[in-house]
Short mmCIF file of C-alpha atoms in Angstrom, two decimals:
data_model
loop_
_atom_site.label_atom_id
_atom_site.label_comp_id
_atom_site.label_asym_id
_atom_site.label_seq_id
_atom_site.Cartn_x
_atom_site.Cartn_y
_atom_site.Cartn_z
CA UNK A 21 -75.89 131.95 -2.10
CA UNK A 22 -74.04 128.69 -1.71
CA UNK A 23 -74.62 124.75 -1.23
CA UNK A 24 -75.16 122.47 1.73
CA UNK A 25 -73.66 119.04 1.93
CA UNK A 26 -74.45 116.40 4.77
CA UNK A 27 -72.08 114.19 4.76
CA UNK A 28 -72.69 110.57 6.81
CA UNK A 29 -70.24 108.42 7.24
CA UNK A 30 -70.27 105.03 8.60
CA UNK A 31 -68.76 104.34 12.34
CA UNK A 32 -65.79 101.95 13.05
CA UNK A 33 -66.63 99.80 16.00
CA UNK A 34 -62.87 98.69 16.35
CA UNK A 35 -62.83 94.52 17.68
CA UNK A 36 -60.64 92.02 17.19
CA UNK A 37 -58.14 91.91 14.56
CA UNK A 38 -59.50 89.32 11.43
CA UNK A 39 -56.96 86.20 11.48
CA UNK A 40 -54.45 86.33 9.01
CA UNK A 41 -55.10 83.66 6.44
CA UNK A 42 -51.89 82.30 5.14
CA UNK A 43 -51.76 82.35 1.15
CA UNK A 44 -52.19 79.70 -0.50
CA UNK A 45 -49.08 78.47 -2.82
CA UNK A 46 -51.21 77.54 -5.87
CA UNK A 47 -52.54 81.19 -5.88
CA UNK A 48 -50.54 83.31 -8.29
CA UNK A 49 -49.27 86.76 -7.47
CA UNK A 50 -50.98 89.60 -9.78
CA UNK A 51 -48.14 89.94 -12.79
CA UNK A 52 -46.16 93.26 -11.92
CA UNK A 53 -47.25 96.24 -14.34
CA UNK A 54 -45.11 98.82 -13.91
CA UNK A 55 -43.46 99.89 -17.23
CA UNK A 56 -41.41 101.97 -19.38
CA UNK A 57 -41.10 102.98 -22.26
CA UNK A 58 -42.52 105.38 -24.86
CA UNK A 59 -46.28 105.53 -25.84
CA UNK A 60 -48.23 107.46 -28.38
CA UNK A 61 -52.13 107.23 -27.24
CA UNK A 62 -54.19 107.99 -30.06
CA UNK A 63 -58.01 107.98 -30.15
CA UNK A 64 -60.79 110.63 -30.84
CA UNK A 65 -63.11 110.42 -27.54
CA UNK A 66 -61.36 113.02 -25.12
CA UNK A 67 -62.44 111.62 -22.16
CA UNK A 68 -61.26 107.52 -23.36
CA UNK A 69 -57.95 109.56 -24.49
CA UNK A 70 -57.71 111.05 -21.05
CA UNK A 71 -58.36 107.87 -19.11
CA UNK A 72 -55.64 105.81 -21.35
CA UNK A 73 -52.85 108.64 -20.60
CA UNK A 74 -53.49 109.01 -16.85
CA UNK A 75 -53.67 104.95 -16.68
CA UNK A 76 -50.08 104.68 -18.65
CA UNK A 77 -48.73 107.81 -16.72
CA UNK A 78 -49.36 106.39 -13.20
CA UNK A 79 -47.97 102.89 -14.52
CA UNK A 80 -44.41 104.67 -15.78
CA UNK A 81 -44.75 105.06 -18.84
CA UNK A 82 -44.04 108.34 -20.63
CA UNK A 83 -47.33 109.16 -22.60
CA UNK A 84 -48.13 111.45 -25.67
CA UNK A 85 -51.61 112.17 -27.31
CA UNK A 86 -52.97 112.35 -30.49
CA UNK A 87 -56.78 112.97 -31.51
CA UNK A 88 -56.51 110.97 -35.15
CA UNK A 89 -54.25 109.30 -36.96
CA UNK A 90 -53.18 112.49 -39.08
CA UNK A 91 -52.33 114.15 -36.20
CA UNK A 92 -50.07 110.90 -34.90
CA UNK A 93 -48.40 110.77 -38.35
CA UNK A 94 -47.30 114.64 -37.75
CA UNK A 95 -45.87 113.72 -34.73
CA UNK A 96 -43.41 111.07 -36.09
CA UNK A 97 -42.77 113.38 -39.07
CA UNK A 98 -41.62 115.80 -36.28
CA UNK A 99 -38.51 113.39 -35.53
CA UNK A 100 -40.71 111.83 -32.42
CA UNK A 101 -40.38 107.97 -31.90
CA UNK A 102 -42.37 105.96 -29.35
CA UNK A 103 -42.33 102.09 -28.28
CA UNK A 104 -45.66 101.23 -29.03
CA UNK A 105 -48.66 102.79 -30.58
CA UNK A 106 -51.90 102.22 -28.46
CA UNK A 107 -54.91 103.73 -31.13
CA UNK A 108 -58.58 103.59 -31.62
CA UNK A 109 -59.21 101.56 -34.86
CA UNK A 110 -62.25 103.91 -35.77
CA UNK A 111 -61.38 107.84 -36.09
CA UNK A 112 -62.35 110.77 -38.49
CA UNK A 113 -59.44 112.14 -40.71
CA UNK A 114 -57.50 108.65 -40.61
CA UNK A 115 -58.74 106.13 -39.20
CA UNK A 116 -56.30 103.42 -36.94
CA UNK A 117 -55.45 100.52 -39.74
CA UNK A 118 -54.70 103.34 -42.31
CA UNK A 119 -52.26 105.44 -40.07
CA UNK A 120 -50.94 102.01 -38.75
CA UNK A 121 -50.25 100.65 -42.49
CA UNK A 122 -48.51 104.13 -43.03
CA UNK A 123 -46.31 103.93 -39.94
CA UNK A 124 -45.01 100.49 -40.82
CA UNK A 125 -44.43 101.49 -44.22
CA UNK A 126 -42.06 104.53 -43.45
CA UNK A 127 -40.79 104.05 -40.03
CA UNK A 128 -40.16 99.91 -40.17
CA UNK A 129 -42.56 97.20 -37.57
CA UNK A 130 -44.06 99.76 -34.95
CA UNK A 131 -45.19 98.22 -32.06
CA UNK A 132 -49.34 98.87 -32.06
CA UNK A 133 -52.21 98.09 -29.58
CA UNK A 134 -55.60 98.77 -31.32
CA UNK A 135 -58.41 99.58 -28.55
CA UNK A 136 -61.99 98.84 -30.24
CA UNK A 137 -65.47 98.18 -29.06
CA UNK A 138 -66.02 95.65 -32.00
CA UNK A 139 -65.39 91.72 -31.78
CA UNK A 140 -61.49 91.00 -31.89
CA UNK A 141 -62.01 87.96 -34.32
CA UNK A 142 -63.98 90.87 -36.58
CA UNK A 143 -61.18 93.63 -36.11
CA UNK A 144 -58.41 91.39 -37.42
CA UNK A 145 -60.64 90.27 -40.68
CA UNK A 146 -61.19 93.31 -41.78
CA UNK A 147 -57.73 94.93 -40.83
CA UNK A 148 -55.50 92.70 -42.02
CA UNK A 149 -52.67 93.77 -40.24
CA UNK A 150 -49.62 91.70 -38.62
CA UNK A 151 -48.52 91.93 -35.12
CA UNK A 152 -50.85 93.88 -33.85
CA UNK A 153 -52.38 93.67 -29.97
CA UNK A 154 -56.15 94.01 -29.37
CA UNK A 155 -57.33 95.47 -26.13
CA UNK A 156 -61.49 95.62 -25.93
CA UNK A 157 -63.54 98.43 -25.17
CA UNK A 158 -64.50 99.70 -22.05
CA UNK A 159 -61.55 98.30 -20.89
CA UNK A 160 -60.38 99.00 -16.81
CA UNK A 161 -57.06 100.94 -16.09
CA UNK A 162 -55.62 97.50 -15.50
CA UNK A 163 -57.04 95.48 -17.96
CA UNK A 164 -54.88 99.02 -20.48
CA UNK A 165 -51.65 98.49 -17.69
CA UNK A 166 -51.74 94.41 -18.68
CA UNK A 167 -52.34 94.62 -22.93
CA UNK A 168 -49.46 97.87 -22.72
CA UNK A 169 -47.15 95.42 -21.07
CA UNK A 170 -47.89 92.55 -23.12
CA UNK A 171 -47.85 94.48 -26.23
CA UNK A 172 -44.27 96.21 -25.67
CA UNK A 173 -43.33 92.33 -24.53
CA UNK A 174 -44.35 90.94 -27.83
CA UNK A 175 -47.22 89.12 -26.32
CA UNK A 176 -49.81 90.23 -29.12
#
């Protein structure tokens, strides 16, 4: 008829306040990675999709979805533009470099950050694409934040 949960949780024994440690001036501050701009997320796995878009959303950028690279292709047929392209390299239908060649051919030098479990030096062999970003898989919401920002800053 229903579930139990204990839940323990640790005390706080409060003492003295920890001594604040002055920073040191060699250390660098993390690079800001709030953005803007336009992004089209495309990639096959829901939940790697999902994880991409809420990582982009919460750093200000406005974020779109697609599952393949057909459905990406509709979207700019549909009059949509974006600011960079952040896509899976391997996807049924159309895969990444094929929908990326496409893009570039119709719509001019899109912006585009390929996401791939495979070895970058690999990737841009068999590819063969210029100006493109590479951001490994798994990759952390701020490792996605950092390549987004380089990539729309022309750091590829």
């Amino acid at each position: 008829q229903g579930t139990k949960f204990d839940i323990y949780l640790p005390v706080h024994v409060g003492g003295e306040a920890a001594p604040e440690v002055a920073a040191k001036p060699d250390r660098q501050k993390p690079k800001d990675l709030w953005g803007s701009g336009r992004v089209l997320v495309v990639e096959d796995e829901d939940m790697v999709r999902a994880v991409a878009e809420r990582a982009l959303v919460r750093q200000g950028y406005v974020v779109e979805t697609a599952r393949d690279g057909e459905e990406a292709l509709a979207m700019f047929a549909d009059g949509k533009g974006y600011d960079l392209i952040v896509s899976d390299v391997v996807m049924p239908n159309l895969d990444g470099p094929a929908m990326a060649r496409q893009l570039r051919a119709k719509y001019g030098n899109i912006r585009i950050l390929f996401m791939s479990g495979y070895a970058e030096e690999q990737l841009r062999e068999s590819i063969n694409i210029d100006n493109v970003s590479f951001l490994p898989k798994p990759f952390s919401v701020q490792q996605i934040a950092e390549a987004v920002r380089d990539a729309l800053a022309g750091e590829a």
